[in-house]
Short mmCIF file of C-alpha atoms in Angstrom, two decimals:
data_model
loop_
_atom_site.label_atom_id
_atom_site.label_comp_id
_atom_site.label_asym_id
_atom_site.label_seq_id
_atom_site.Cartn_x
_atom_site.Cartn_y
_atom_site.Cartn_z
CA MET A 1 161.08 44.84 69.86
CA HIS A 2 157.68 45.50 71.45
CA SER A 3 156.83 48.98 72.65
CA PRO A 4 156.47 49.02 76.46
CA PRO A 5 152.94 49.54 77.82
CA LEU A 6 151.60 52.94 78.81
CA ALA A 7 150.25 53.93 82.22
CA GLY A 8 147.02 55.55 81.04
CA GLY A 9 143.93 54.44 79.16
CA THR A 10 141.88 51.37 79.96
CA ALA A 11 144.89 49.06 79.60
CA GLY A 12 147.23 51.14 81.74
CA PRO A 13 146.12 49.96 85.18
CA ALA A 14 146.59 46.31 84.21
CA ALA A 15 150.10 47.10 82.98
CA LEU A 16 150.89 48.98 86.17
CA ARG A 17 149.66 46.36 88.62
CA PRO A 18 152.54 43.83 88.35
CA LEU A 19 155.09 46.64 88.20
CA LEU A 20 153.73 48.06 91.44
CA ASP A 21 154.38 44.74 93.12
CA VAL A 22 158.00 44.95 91.97
CA VAL A 23 158.30 48.51 93.29
CA LEU A 24 156.74 47.68 96.64
CA ASP A 25 158.97 44.63 97.07
CA ALA A 26 162.04 46.73 96.19
CA LEU A 27 161.04 49.41 98.71
CA THR A 28 160.60 46.77 101.39
CA GLN A 29 163.91 45.06 100.67
CA GLY A 30 165.76 48.35 100.44
CA ALA A 31 164.45 49.51 103.81
CA LYS A 32 165.39 46.19 105.41
CA THR A 33 168.90 46.33 103.98
CA ARG A 34 169.36 49.91 105.16
CA GLY A 35 168.15 48.94 108.61
CA GLY A 36 167.80 52.46 109.98
CA PRO A 37 167.05 56.09 109.19
CA LEU A 38 170.07 56.60 106.93
CA PRO A 39 172.60 54.44 105.04
CA ARG A 40 175.85 53.81 106.88
CA GLY A 41 179.21 55.04 105.73
CA GLY A 42 178.73 58.64 104.64
CA PRO A 43 178.65 60.25 101.16
CA HIS A 44 181.51 58.35 99.52
CA THR A 45 180.25 54.96 100.65
CA VAL A 46 176.72 55.69 99.49
CA ALA A 47 177.93 56.98 96.11
CA ARG A 48 180.03 53.85 95.62
CA ARG A 49 177.06 51.58 96.40
CA VAL A 50 174.87 53.43 93.93
CA HIS A 51 177.56 53.23 91.27
CA ASP A 52 178.14 49.53 91.86
CA ALA A 53 174.43 48.75 91.66
CA ALA A 54 173.41 50.93 88.73
CA HIS A 55 176.57 52.13 86.98
CA ASP A 56 175.46 50.90 83.54
CA ILE A 57 172.48 53.21 83.52
CA LEU A 58 172.18 53.41 79.71
CA PRO A 59 173.14 49.97 78.34
CA THR A 60 172.99 49.13 74.65
CA HIS A 61 170.30 46.58 75.37
CA GLY A 62 167.87 47.33 78.17
CA THR A 63 167.58 45.04 81.17
CA GLY A 64 163.77 45.02 81.18
CA ALA A 65 161.19 46.74 83.33
CA GLU A 66 161.24 44.40 86.31
CA GLU A 67 165.02 44.29 86.65
CA ALA A 68 165.39 48.05 86.25
CA LEU A 69 162.65 48.81 88.73
CA ASN A 70 163.97 46.32 91.26
CA THR A 71 167.59 47.43 90.98
CA VAL A 72 167.15 51.19 90.91
CA VAL A 73 164.28 51.45 93.41
CA ARG A 74 165.95 49.07 95.84
CA THR A 75 169.20 51.02 95.54
CA LEU A 76 167.40 54.28 96.20
CA ALA A 77 165.59 52.82 99.21
CA GLU A 78 168.81 51.35 100.62
CA GLY A 79 170.43 54.76 100.40
CA ALA A 80 167.50 56.89 101.52
CA ALA A 81 167.13 59.21 104.46
CA ASP A 82 163.71 57.84 105.38
CA PRO A 83 161.55 60.36 107.26
CA ALA A 84 159.25 57.53 108.35
CA GLU A 85 162.05 56.21 110.58
CA PRO A 86 161.73 57.58 114.14
CA ASN A 87 165.39 58.66 114.28
CA CYS A 88 165.12 60.68 111.05
CA ALA A 89 164.23 64.11 112.41
CA ALA A 90 166.55 66.71 110.91
CA HIS A 91 164.44 68.77 108.57
CA LEU A 92 160.95 69.81 107.56
CA HIS A 93 160.97 66.63 105.51
CA THR A 94 157.77 64.80 106.23
CA PRO A 95 156.93 61.09 106.01
CA PRO A 96 154.13 61.27 103.41
CA LEU A 97 150.80 59.62 104.02
CA ALA A 98 150.29 56.38 102.11
CA LEU A 99 147.03 57.67 100.65
CA ALA A 100 148.76 60.82 99.37
CA ALA A 101 151.50 58.74 97.73
CA ALA A 102 148.84 56.51 96.16
CA ALA A 103 147.06 59.59 94.79
CA ASP A 104 150.37 60.83 93.41
CA LEU A 105 150.64 57.59 91.43
CA ALA A 106 147.31 58.37 89.79
CA ALA A 107 148.56 61.87 88.95
CA SER A 108 151.64 60.36 87.29
CA ALA A 109 149.61 57.78 85.38
CA LEU A 110 147.08 60.28 84.02
CA ASN A 111 149.77 62.96 83.59
CA PRO A 112 147.62 66.08 83.21
CA SER A 113 149.56 69.23 82.46
CA MET A 114 148.10 72.18 84.32
CA ASP A 115 148.78 74.81 81.67
CA SER A 116 145.64 74.43 79.53
CA TRP A 117 142.14 73.10 80.06
CA ASP A 118 142.34 70.64 77.16
CA GLN A 119 145.22 68.87 78.94
CA ALA A 120 143.60 68.84 82.38
CA PRO A 121 139.81 69.21 82.28
CA ALA A 122 138.94 67.63 85.64
CA ALA A 123 142.26 68.47 87.28
CA SER A 124 141.80 72.18 86.59
CA ALA A 125 138.31 72.13 88.12
CA LEU A 126 139.63 70.20 91.12
CA GLU A 127 142.47 72.69 91.56
CA THR A 128 139.99 75.58 91.59
CA LEU A 129 137.92 73.84 94.26
CA VAL A 130 140.88 73.00 96.49
CA THR A 131 142.68 76.33 96.23
CA ARG A 132 139.55 78.29 97.07
CA THR A 133 138.82 75.98 99.98
CA LEU A 134 142.30 76.49 101.44
CA GLY A 135 142.35 80.22 100.77
CA GLN A 136 139.07 80.52 102.63
CA GLU A 137 140.61 78.87 105.68
CA ILE A 138 142.22 82.29 106.18
CA TRP A 139 139.89 84.86 104.55
CA PRO A 140 136.19 84.75 103.60
CA HIS A 141 136.92 85.27 99.91
CA GLY A 142 140.48 83.98 99.73
CA ASP A 143 142.09 81.99 96.94
CA ALA A 144 145.40 80.24 96.45
CA LEU A 145 147.85 79.05 93.82
CA ILE A 146 149.61 75.68 93.81
CA THR A 147 153.41 76.02 93.95
CA THR A 148 156.45 73.81 94.34
CA GLY A 149 156.92 74.95 97.94
CA GLY A 150 157.75 77.84 100.21
CA THR A 151 160.50 79.29 98.02
CA GLU A 152 158.28 79.67 94.95
CA SER A 153 155.38 80.93 97.08
CA ASN A 154 157.54 83.63 98.66
CA GLN A 155 158.85 84.68 95.26
CA LEU A 156 155.29 84.97 93.95
CA ALA A 157 154.27 87.03 96.99
CA LEU A 158 157.05 89.54 96.35
CA LEU A 159 156.24 89.61 92.64
CA LEU A 160 152.58 90.40 93.31
CA ALA A 161 153.55 93.08 95.83
CA ARG A 162 155.88 94.66 93.27
CA GLU A 163 153.20 94.65 90.58
CA HIS A 164 150.60 96.25 92.87
CA HIS A 165 152.75 98.70 94.81
CA GLY A 166 155.89 99.28 92.76
CA PRO A 167 159.50 98.34 93.67
CA VAL A 168 158.78 97.44 97.29
CA GLN A 169 161.42 97.53 99.98
CA VAL A 170 161.06 94.33 101.99
CA VAL A 171 161.31 94.72 105.77
CA CYS A 172 161.80 91.46 107.64
CA GLY A 173 163.32 89.92 110.74
CA ALA A 174 166.78 88.43 110.95
CA HIS A 175 165.18 84.97 111.22
CA THR A 176 163.37 85.27 107.87
CA HIS A 177 163.81 82.41 105.39
CA HIS A 178 166.60 82.90 102.87
CA SER A 179 164.14 82.61 99.97
CA ILE A 180 162.86 86.12 100.71
CA HIS A 181 166.31 87.58 100.09
CA ARG A 182 166.76 85.48 96.97
CA ALA A 183 163.34 86.52 95.66
CA ALA A 184 164.19 90.21 96.13
CA TRP A 185 167.41 89.65 94.18
CA LEU A 186 165.67 87.74 91.37
CA LEU A 187 162.97 90.40 91.05
CA GLY A 188 165.38 93.33 91.01
CA LEU A 189 164.05 94.71 94.29
CA PRO A 190 166.16 96.58 96.84
CA GLU A 191 168.05 94.49 99.36
CA PRO A 192 165.65 93.68 102.22
CA VAL A 193 165.96 95.73 105.38
CA VAL A 194 166.60 93.27 108.20
CA VAL A 195 165.47 94.13 111.73
CA PRO A 196 166.70 92.23 114.79
CA ALA A 197 165.04 89.09 116.12
CA PRO A 198 166.93 88.65 119.39
CA THR A 199 164.44 86.21 120.90
CA GLY A 200 163.82 84.35 117.65
CA THR A 201 160.95 86.59 116.55
CA THR A 202 160.81 90.04 115.00
CA ASP A 203 161.61 92.89 117.40
CA LEU A 204 158.51 95.09 117.28
CA ALA A 205 160.21 98.32 118.34
CA ALA A 206 162.86 97.88 115.65
CA LEU A 207 160.19 97.11 113.05
CA ASP A 208 158.23 100.21 114.04
CA ASP A 209 161.36 102.33 113.77
CA ALA A 210 162.22 100.92 110.34
CA LEU A 211 158.70 101.51 109.01
CA THR A 212 158.77 105.06 110.38
CA HIS A 213 161.97 106.08 108.62
CA LEU A 214 161.94 104.07 105.38
CA HIS A 215 160.44 105.39 102.16
CA HIS A 216 157.44 103.67 100.60
CA PRO A 217 156.55 101.35 98.94
CA LEU A 218 157.25 98.81 101.68
CA LEU A 219 156.38 95.15 102.23
CA VAL A 220 156.61 93.57 105.67
CA VAL A 221 157.37 89.85 105.81
CA ALA A 222 156.53 87.97 109.01
CA THR A 223 157.19 84.31 109.75
CA ALA A 224 154.89 81.68 111.22
CA GLY A 225 157.31 78.86 111.88
CA THR A 226 161.02 79.41 111.35
CA THR A 227 163.15 76.58 110.00
CA ASP A 228 165.52 76.75 112.97
CA THR A 229 163.17 76.80 115.95
CA GLY A 230 159.62 76.93 114.58
CA ALA A 231 159.18 80.37 116.16
CA ILE A 232 156.02 82.31 115.25
CA ASP A 233 156.15 86.08 114.97
CA PRO A 234 153.64 88.20 116.99
CA LEU A 235 151.30 88.45 114.02
CA PRO A 236 148.58 90.69 115.57
CA ALA A 237 151.14 93.29 116.68
CA ILE A 238 152.93 93.19 113.33
CA ALA A 239 149.61 93.55 111.51
CA ASP A 240 148.82 96.62 113.66
CA LEU A 241 152.17 98.19 112.73
CA CYS A 242 151.52 97.47 109.06
CA ALA A 243 148.12 99.16 109.30
CA THR A 244 149.62 102.17 111.09
CA HIS A 245 152.34 102.59 108.46
CA HIS A 246 150.18 101.60 105.46
CA ALA A 247 152.45 98.69 104.52
CA PRO A 248 151.13 95.40 103.10
CA LEU A 249 151.95 92.21 104.99
CA HIS A 250 153.12 88.83 103.74
CA VAL A 251 153.27 85.91 106.18
CA ASP A 252 155.58 83.00 105.44
CA ALA A 253 153.63 80.18 107.11
CA ALA A 254 155.24 77.38 105.11
CA TYR A 255 155.86 75.49 108.34
CA GLY A 256 153.18 76.68 110.73
CA GLY A 257 150.25 77.13 108.34
CA PRO A 258 148.58 73.74 109.02
CA LEU A 259 148.08 74.78 112.64
CA LEU A 260 144.95 76.36 111.14
CA PHE A 261 143.37 72.90 111.01
CA SER A 262 143.72 72.37 114.77
CA ASP A 263 141.27 73.82 117.28
CA GLN A 264 143.98 73.32 119.90
CA HIS A 265 146.68 75.27 118.07
CA ARG A 266 144.89 77.56 115.57
CA HIS A 267 144.99 80.50 118.00
CA ARG A 268 148.76 80.66 117.57
CA LEU A 269 148.19 82.00 114.06
CA ALA A 270 145.83 84.74 115.23
CA GLY A 271 146.41 87.82 113.09
CA ILE A 272 147.27 85.88 109.94
CA GLU A 273 143.95 87.01 108.48
CA HIS A 274 145.36 90.55 108.28
CA ALA A 275 148.02 89.47 105.78
CA HIS A 276 147.62 90.16 102.07
CA THR A 277 149.42 86.96 101.08
CA VAL A 278 150.37 83.81 102.98
CA THR A 279 152.81 81.04 102.08
CA LEU A 280 151.67 77.51 102.92
CA ASP A 281 153.51 74.26 102.37
CA LEU A 282 151.70 70.95 102.83
CA HIS A 283 154.78 68.82 102.17
CA LYS A 284 155.90 69.97 105.59
CA LEU A 285 153.26 69.83 108.35
CA GLY A 286 150.73 68.38 105.88
CA TRP A 287 152.26 64.96 105.18
CA GLN A 288 152.25 65.27 101.39
CA PRO A 289 154.90 64.00 98.99
CA VAL A 290 156.97 66.82 97.54
CA ALA A 291 155.79 69.11 96.03
CA ALA A 292 152.70 70.61 97.69
CA GLY A 293 153.14 74.34 98.25
CA LEU A 294 150.59 77.13 98.00
CA LEU A 295 150.46 80.90 97.93
CA ALA A 296 147.18 82.09 99.46
CA VAL A 297 145.84 85.56 98.66
CA ALA A 298 143.20 87.59 100.46
CA ASP A 299 141.90 89.16 97.25
CA PRO A 300 141.77 86.90 94.15
CA HIS A 301 141.92 90.02 91.94
CA HIS A 302 145.51 90.52 93.12
CA LEU A 303 146.43 87.53 90.93
CA THR A 304 145.65 89.50 87.76
CA PRO A 305 149.31 90.46 87.07
CA LEU A 306 150.10 86.78 86.50
CA GLY A 307 147.89 86.77 83.41
CA HIS A 308 149.70 85.68 80.26
CA THR A 309 148.64 84.64 76.76
CA ALA A 310 150.12 81.96 74.53
CA ASP A 311 147.92 81.37 71.50
CA TYR A 312 148.41 77.59 71.49
CA LEU A 313 147.31 77.34 75.14
CA ASN A 314 144.80 80.11 75.90
CA ALA A 315 143.82 81.91 72.73
CA ASP A 316 141.46 84.84 73.31
CA ASP A 317 138.61 83.34 71.28
CA ASP A 318 138.84 80.07 73.24
CA THR A 319 138.77 81.96 76.52
CA ASP A 320 135.83 84.07 75.32
CA ALA A 321 134.05 80.84 74.37
CA GLY A 322 134.35 79.55 77.94
CA LEU A 323 137.53 77.46 78.04
CA PRO A 324 139.26 78.22 81.37
CA ASP A 325 142.55 80.11 81.20
CA LEU A 326 145.14 78.35 83.39
CA LEU A 327 148.32 80.24 82.51
CA GLY A 328 147.58 82.91 85.10
CA ARG A 329 147.60 80.30 87.88
CA SER A 330 151.38 79.91 87.91
CA LEU A 331 154.68 81.24 86.60
CA ARG A 332 155.34 77.73 85.31
CA THR A 333 153.91 76.38 82.07
CA THR A 334 154.02 72.60 82.30
CA ARG A 335 153.26 71.53 85.87
CA ARG A 336 152.04 68.39 87.59
CA PRO A 337 148.53 68.07 89.11
CA ASP A 338 149.92 68.24 92.65
CA VAL A 339 146.43 69.21 93.73
CA LEU A 340 145.25 65.58 93.42
CA LYS A 341 147.12 64.24 96.46
CA ILE A 342 146.11 67.31 98.47
CA ALA A 343 142.45 66.86 97.52
CA VAL A 344 142.48 63.17 98.44
CA THR A 345 144.08 63.93 101.80
CA LEU A 346 141.65 66.73 102.66
CA ARG A 347 138.64 64.59 101.79
CA ALA A 348 139.91 61.39 103.43
CA LEU A 349 141.00 62.94 106.73
CA GLY A 350 138.80 66.01 107.00
CA ARG A 351 139.65 68.89 109.29
CA ASP A 352 139.51 66.73 112.41
CA GLY A 353 141.81 64.08 110.92
CA LEU A 354 144.39 66.70 109.94
CA ALA A 355 144.06 68.30 113.37
CA HIS A 356 144.72 64.90 114.97
CA LEU A 357 148.03 64.61 113.10
CA VAL A 358 149.05 68.17 113.96
CA ASP A 359 148.15 67.69 117.61
CA ARG A 360 150.06 64.39 117.83
CA VAL A 361 153.36 65.76 116.56
CA CYS A 362 153.04 68.86 118.73
CA ALA A 363 152.37 66.68 121.79
CA ALA A 364 155.33 64.42 120.98
CA THR A 365 157.53 67.50 120.63
CA HIS A 366 156.57 68.78 124.06
CA GLU A 367 157.23 65.32 125.50
CA LEU A 368 160.70 65.26 123.93
CA ALA A 369 161.44 68.74 125.29
CA GLN A 370 160.45 67.57 128.77
CA LEU A 371 162.73 64.54 128.53
CA ILE A 372 165.64 66.75 127.50
CA ASP A 373 164.93 69.33 130.20
CA GLN A 374 164.94 66.62 132.87
CA HIS A 375 168.04 64.83 131.56
CA PRO A 376 171.22 65.62 133.52
CA GLN A 377 173.44 65.27 130.43
CA LEU A 378 171.39 67.41 128.07
CA GLU A 379 170.51 71.08 127.72
CA LEU A 380 167.25 72.32 126.19
CA TYR A 381 167.27 75.57 124.19
CA GLY A 382 163.71 76.57 124.99
CA HIS A 383 160.05 75.64 124.91
CA PRO A 384 159.20 74.38 121.40
CA ALA A 385 156.95 76.61 119.30
CA ILE A 386 155.60 73.95 116.91
CA SER A 387 157.41 70.63 116.43
CA THR A 388 161.09 71.57 116.55
CA VAL A 389 163.35 71.03 119.57
CA LEU A 390 166.89 72.37 119.95
CA PHE A 391 169.21 70.64 122.41
CA ARG A 392 172.86 69.84 123.06
CA PRO A 393 174.95 67.82 125.50
CA GLN A 394 175.76 69.74 128.67
CA GLY A 395 179.13 71.47 128.42
CA ALA A 396 179.70 70.56 124.76
CA THR A 397 181.48 72.99 122.47
CA ASP A 398 180.10 73.98 119.09
CA ASP A 399 182.73 71.76 117.45
CA ALA A 400 181.56 68.86 119.59
CA VAL A 401 177.92 69.41 118.62
CA ALA A 402 178.83 69.45 114.92
CA HIS A 403 180.94 66.32 115.37
CA ILE A 404 178.10 64.48 117.12
CA ARG A 405 175.74 65.22 114.27
CA ARG A 406 178.20 64.03 111.63
CA THR A 407 178.96 60.89 113.64
CA LEU A 408 175.26 60.02 113.73
CA LEU A 409 175.00 60.59 109.97
CA THR A 410 178.06 58.52 109.16
CA ASN A 411 176.90 55.67 111.39
CA GLY A 412 173.44 55.83 109.89
CA THR A 413 171.87 55.83 113.35
CA ALA A 414 170.10 59.21 113.44
CA VAL A 415 169.44 62.23 111.24
CA LEU A 416 169.43 65.44 113.28
CA GLY A 417 169.69 68.97 111.99
CA ARG A 418 171.75 71.87 113.27
CA ALA A 419 170.76 75.42 114.19
CA ARG A 420 172.48 78.41 115.70
CA ALA A 421 170.71 80.23 118.52
CA ASP A 422 172.05 82.38 121.36
CA ASP A 423 175.37 82.35 119.48
CA ARG A 424 175.71 78.61 120.07
CA LEU A 425 175.29 75.57 117.85
CA TRP A 426 172.44 73.20 118.72
CA LEU A 427 171.23 69.84 117.54
CA LYS A 428 167.80 70.14 115.97
CA ALA A 429 165.04 67.51 116.09
CA THR A 430 162.05 68.30 113.91
CA LEU A 431 159.25 65.87 114.70
CA LEU A 432 156.82 65.31 111.83
CA ASN A 433 156.07 61.61 112.30
CA PRO A 434 152.63 61.21 113.94
CA HIS A 435 153.41 57.57 114.81
CA LEU A 436 156.23 58.38 117.24
CA THR A 437 156.03 56.64 120.61
CA PRO A 438 157.59 57.55 123.97
CA HIS A 439 160.06 54.69 123.38
CA ASP A 440 161.10 56.31 120.08
CA LEU A 441 161.83 59.58 121.85
CA HIS A 442 163.97 57.88 124.52
CA THR A 443 165.82 55.96 121.79
CA LEU A 444 166.58 59.15 119.86
CA LEU A 445 168.17 60.74 122.92
CA ASP A 446 170.08 57.59 123.88
CA THR A 447 171.41 57.29 120.34
CA THR A 448 172.52 60.91 120.37
CA LEU A 449 174.31 60.56 123.71
CA SER A 450 176.08 57.44 122.50
CA ALA A 451 177.71 59.47 119.74
CA THR A 452 179.29 61.83 122.28
CA THR A 453 181.76 59.11 123.28
CA GLU A 454 183.04 58.45 119.72
CA GLY A 455 186.06 60.69 119.67
CA THR A 456 184.08 63.85 120.16
CA PRO A 457 186.18 66.97 120.82
CA ARG A 458 185.12 68.73 124.01
#
């Protein structure tokens, strides 16, 4: 038996080329077979199809590279929730740019591990360049760490606050992402103090009262783009309260952070520069394949507590001799060079290209909100903050709204999320596809209304 070819080295690209054709053909065929944003039939039907296609996943004798790639990739594509489909709009689950996916292939082929310089010489230098560039989008001397996403970034932010200030008591709004509460639990911090957010953003009077009566050390967490509505906290006012009460500020901008690239929308993040740490997530409003998160810090010296020594990776004499120490750039040891796809995207599109994408999805969102507001059978929750719209059929009960969403999923015709606001359940459309057309928006609403007639309880 011959050993299969490797992806790297001078021979790797030639070995990859025919396999890529197989993968691309399988992706195409799978999407055609699926024929929509989601496979039809619901969880049991999808599981049965996967089992039927690939049940013998570890045969005694392998089926060969081409058959395995064709079968498994095609099966995955047939059963995918494809965010590139116009009617797939439930979550902060972006359709990745083709160039970013292509760059991710190079990362997989070269397979640098970002835990020591001798495994990732160029990748570590590239990561330093990119993270400083993005950190300095917020602060003159900022820096950033690459993470798996918003959850890891928020956990790191709380960890750094704990190491600098002691066992901080987190103070946050009721709309704050669940990862903040989980991070406090994981780090052994007190349960966060939650202040009301009756309009979808942090109540300033309640925050002021909490900061006045709580004992230090404190950490305020604000949000720039909630997962339910995309709401952005009043960052300048919150920063003023933090300064008055001598409390550090962390801003979770996993969703809204890329508004920084847009001259049209950047002002909505005014005040973010007063934060000590900021969560960013470019596999949301940045069109990157998962994962592409960052934690940005105003002062790079605040990263010092992450320092760690393992003799086989960053021995002191190697570090003293000039080999870069990478272990202090993450809580993970082995990690992918996720910076590569980010770097390619930043260079290829530039600030104006990224702004164009941000502006397009924001414009499409406002157009969808207008269509809903003017539709006699639909109710709009409110003016969209970024690219999320909440709506529901007029007069529908919460049970009916939930049923409509599940009907769309089972039929494979649309993927909408759900959110609770004003003590009611709403359908949620999160628009992250910059190629959406007015026809696509009309189709999404027509498809949703058609599901209201399929046995929906009123």
